[in-house]
Every structure is written in C-alpha cells, then in structure tokens.
Amino acid sequence: MDIIDGKAISEEILEELRHDLAGSNHGRAPSVAFVRVGEDPASISYVNKKQKVAASLGIESQLHVLPVEISQEDLIKQIDLLNQDDTIDGILVQAPLPQEIDSNTIFNRVNPEKDVDGFNVVNAGRLCQEDKEGFLPCTPAGIVELLKRSNVETAGKHVVVLGRSLIVGKPAGLLMMRQHPFGNATVTICHSRTKELAKVVSLADIIIAAIGKPRFVTEDMVKPGAIIVDVGINRIEDPSRKSGYRLVGDVDFDRVAPKTSLITPVPGGVGPMTVALLMKNTIKAYRKNIV
Ligand code: GUN
C-alpha cells in the first residue's frame, strides 16, 4: 500500500504556476474575489487557506463577508458588482449557502468567464461537451491531477463514485468517463438510494468517496488492490485535541488502507489539490480577461 501525498503534489503544481506567472507581465496581477455568507467555521477556514495560497503566488484576493440573513436579491447584487469589475478575474462563492438561498441561482449569476469554481450551468455544460474553454470544478480536477501524477491508468478501469453532488460527485464521474488520456473509465455513481451499495463499491478498481459521512467506506466494501481517493473532510469530536475536533475522511482509513494499492489521506490528500486547481483556474480566467 502507498499513500498519495496530495500536499506534495499540490506544492508541485503551485511551483509550476509560480514559474508560469513569473514569465508573464500584463501590467497587473491576477485577482480573485471570495464571497462568504455567514460564519460557518469550515468555510472560514477554507477561504482563509485559499487567500493564503493566492498570496503566495502573487494573486490578489478580496474577501466579501455577508451576513447569514442576507436576501438572495442582495447576494445577487453583490455578485453583479463583482461581475462588472474588470479588475476581478475570478469569483468564488463559498458553499454551502444558507438554505433560504437557491445555490444554483447564485452559481448561475456568476459570469461564466469568472466562474473559477466551475459551478455555473455554462461551465457544467462545457464539461459535458468536453469543451476545453470551460472551467473545471476544482476538487474533481484535483482528483484527476492526483491520479495522473501518481501514474494511475484510468482507461478501461471501473471507477465507482460515492456521491452525486454538483461540486464533486457528478463532475468527477464526467471527468473519469471523458475521452481523454486520464479519463476513458467505466463509471458508476452511487448515492443514498443505491441498492446493495457495498456490493457495487466492491467491484471498483478506483473508488472516489465524496458522500460526507465519516468513515463510511469500510474494508468489506473494498476489492484488494483497489485505489481510493477520499474526498471527505468530516469534523469529529476529539477531546484530546485543543480544538476539540479532528478531521476524518469518508473512508475508515486505518482498516481500509492496508487492503488498497494506493490511497489518499485526510487531511493532506484531496484538500490541498482543490486549492491548487483553484489557483490554476484563476490564472486561466486572468489570461482570458487580460487580452
Ligand atoms: N464547498 C466545498 N467545496 C467547495 C468548492 O470547491 N468551492 C466552493 N465555492 N465551495 C465549496
């Protein structure tokens, strides 16, 4: 069993992006605007991390924190202001949004050319069409990079994705099946209504676990030698920690890992890749915007 070091691979990508940016001078730095609604601790931590990494690449970022009671109308007004600002290349509205707000309406309001998250219907459609002009959602794109840089062959393999979200499950399935050197897989997507889920998962050569349930994937579900990408970032109580919690994935790592040939840890697996691919998308948006 080998562990895929997502942190190290993400550093490699960031280094490539630094090098790429050093060679270009368009009169101003790339810029990205983050919109965070409310004070969800996980969202605060993710957006902080994204801002820090942006700064380390010389990407300018701004943060717009809006109250949890904000109306959908007012949130749309804020997005329109960012859409109209030519000096902003990328816009990211951190999910999850309050229940009263329709997430799709918000994601669809972001100008598709600034949609560095790839959640807008235009970019979701471009992904379906395998159109390179689009922005790929960062976590699924990060998963592809992890597998690619770990020399995992995906063509003809059976990939089972657990979860059908807009943010991970659905686009991950589409990326794995696309006609591409790092796609061409046979894909099964499992969700809460899947019958005999354990049996289906046990057929997988590659498992992408993105259901947000701590340690959901157990050793009986995993074929010996399978490859696992664990997307889950679940906080569980841990009184021995100063914070009172620790992070675990969607996979019961300690028991499952010995059965696999390759597995990503949590933390230090997919998480840093999401941030690195966001930076890549931001630079792509900048290059498109600056011409
Ligand atoms: N919430 C969880 N993952 C993501 C992500 O990749 N982008 C945004 N905007 N919100 C998220």
PDB file of N, CA and C in Angstrom, residues 21 34 60 72 92 118 167 219 261 284:
ATOM      1  N   LEU A  21       3.636  32.148 -13.992  1.00  0.00           N
ATOM      2  CA  LEU A  21       3.275  33.559 -13.780  1.00  0.00           C
ATOM      3  C   LEU A  21       4.490  34.473 -13.877  1.00  0.00           C
ATOM      4  N   PHE A  34     -13.537  36.403  -3.175  1.00  0.00           N
ATOM      5  CA  PHE A  34     -14.238  35.359  -2.434  1.00  0.00           C
ATOM      6  C   PHE A  34     -15.477  35.961  -1.776  1.00  0.00           C
ATOM      7  N   GLU A  60      -3.846  38.472  -6.297  1.00  0.00           N
ATOM      8  CA  GLU A  60      -4.553  39.335  -5.339  1.00  0.00           C
ATOM      9  C   GLU A  60      -5.906  38.737  -5.029  1.00  0.00           C
ATOM     10  N   GLN A  72     -31.533  36.711  -1.017  1.00  0.00           N
ATOM     11  CA  GLN A  72     -30.979  36.244  -2.292  1.00  0.00           C
ATOM     12  C   GLN A  72     -30.754  37.430  -3.232  1.00  0.00           C
ATOM     13  N   LEU A  92     -15.536  33.456  -6.483  1.00  0.00           N
ATOM     14  CA  LEU A  92     -15.870  32.180  -5.843  1.00  0.00           C
ATOM     15  C   LEU A  92     -16.833  32.442  -4.694  1.00  0.00           C
ATOM     16  N   GLY A 118     -16.328  26.648 -11.445  1.00  0.00           N
ATOM     17  CA  GLY A 118     -16.925  25.765 -12.454  1.00  0.00           C
ATOM     18  C   GLY A 118     -18.310  25.258 -12.108  1.00  0.00           C
ATOM     19  N   ILE A 167     -20.761  19.676  -6.808  1.00  0.00           N
ATOM     20  CA  ILE A 167     -19.398  20.132  -6.511  1.00  0.00           C
ATOM     21  C   ILE A 167     -18.373  19.021  -6.758  1.00  0.00           C
ATOM     22  N   GLU A 219     -13.761  -1.847   5.195  1.00  0.00           N
ATOM     23  CA  GLU A 219     -12.870  -2.761   4.459  1.00  0.00           C
ATOM     24  C   GLU A 219     -13.631  -3.815   3.638  1.00  0.00           C
ATOM     25  N   SER A 261      -4.041  -0.501  -2.989  1.00  0.00           N
ATOM     26  CA  SER A 261      -2.694  -0.325  -3.528  1.00  0.00           C
ATOM     27  C   SER A 261      -2.256   1.130  -3.386  1.00  0.00           C
ATOM     28  N   LYS A 284      -6.086  31.016 -15.405  1.00  0.00           N
ATOM     29  CA  LYS A 284      -6.747  30.836 -16.713  1.00  0.00           C
ATOM     30  C   LYS A 284      -7.754  31.976 -16.955  1.00  0.00           C
TER      31      LYS A 284
END
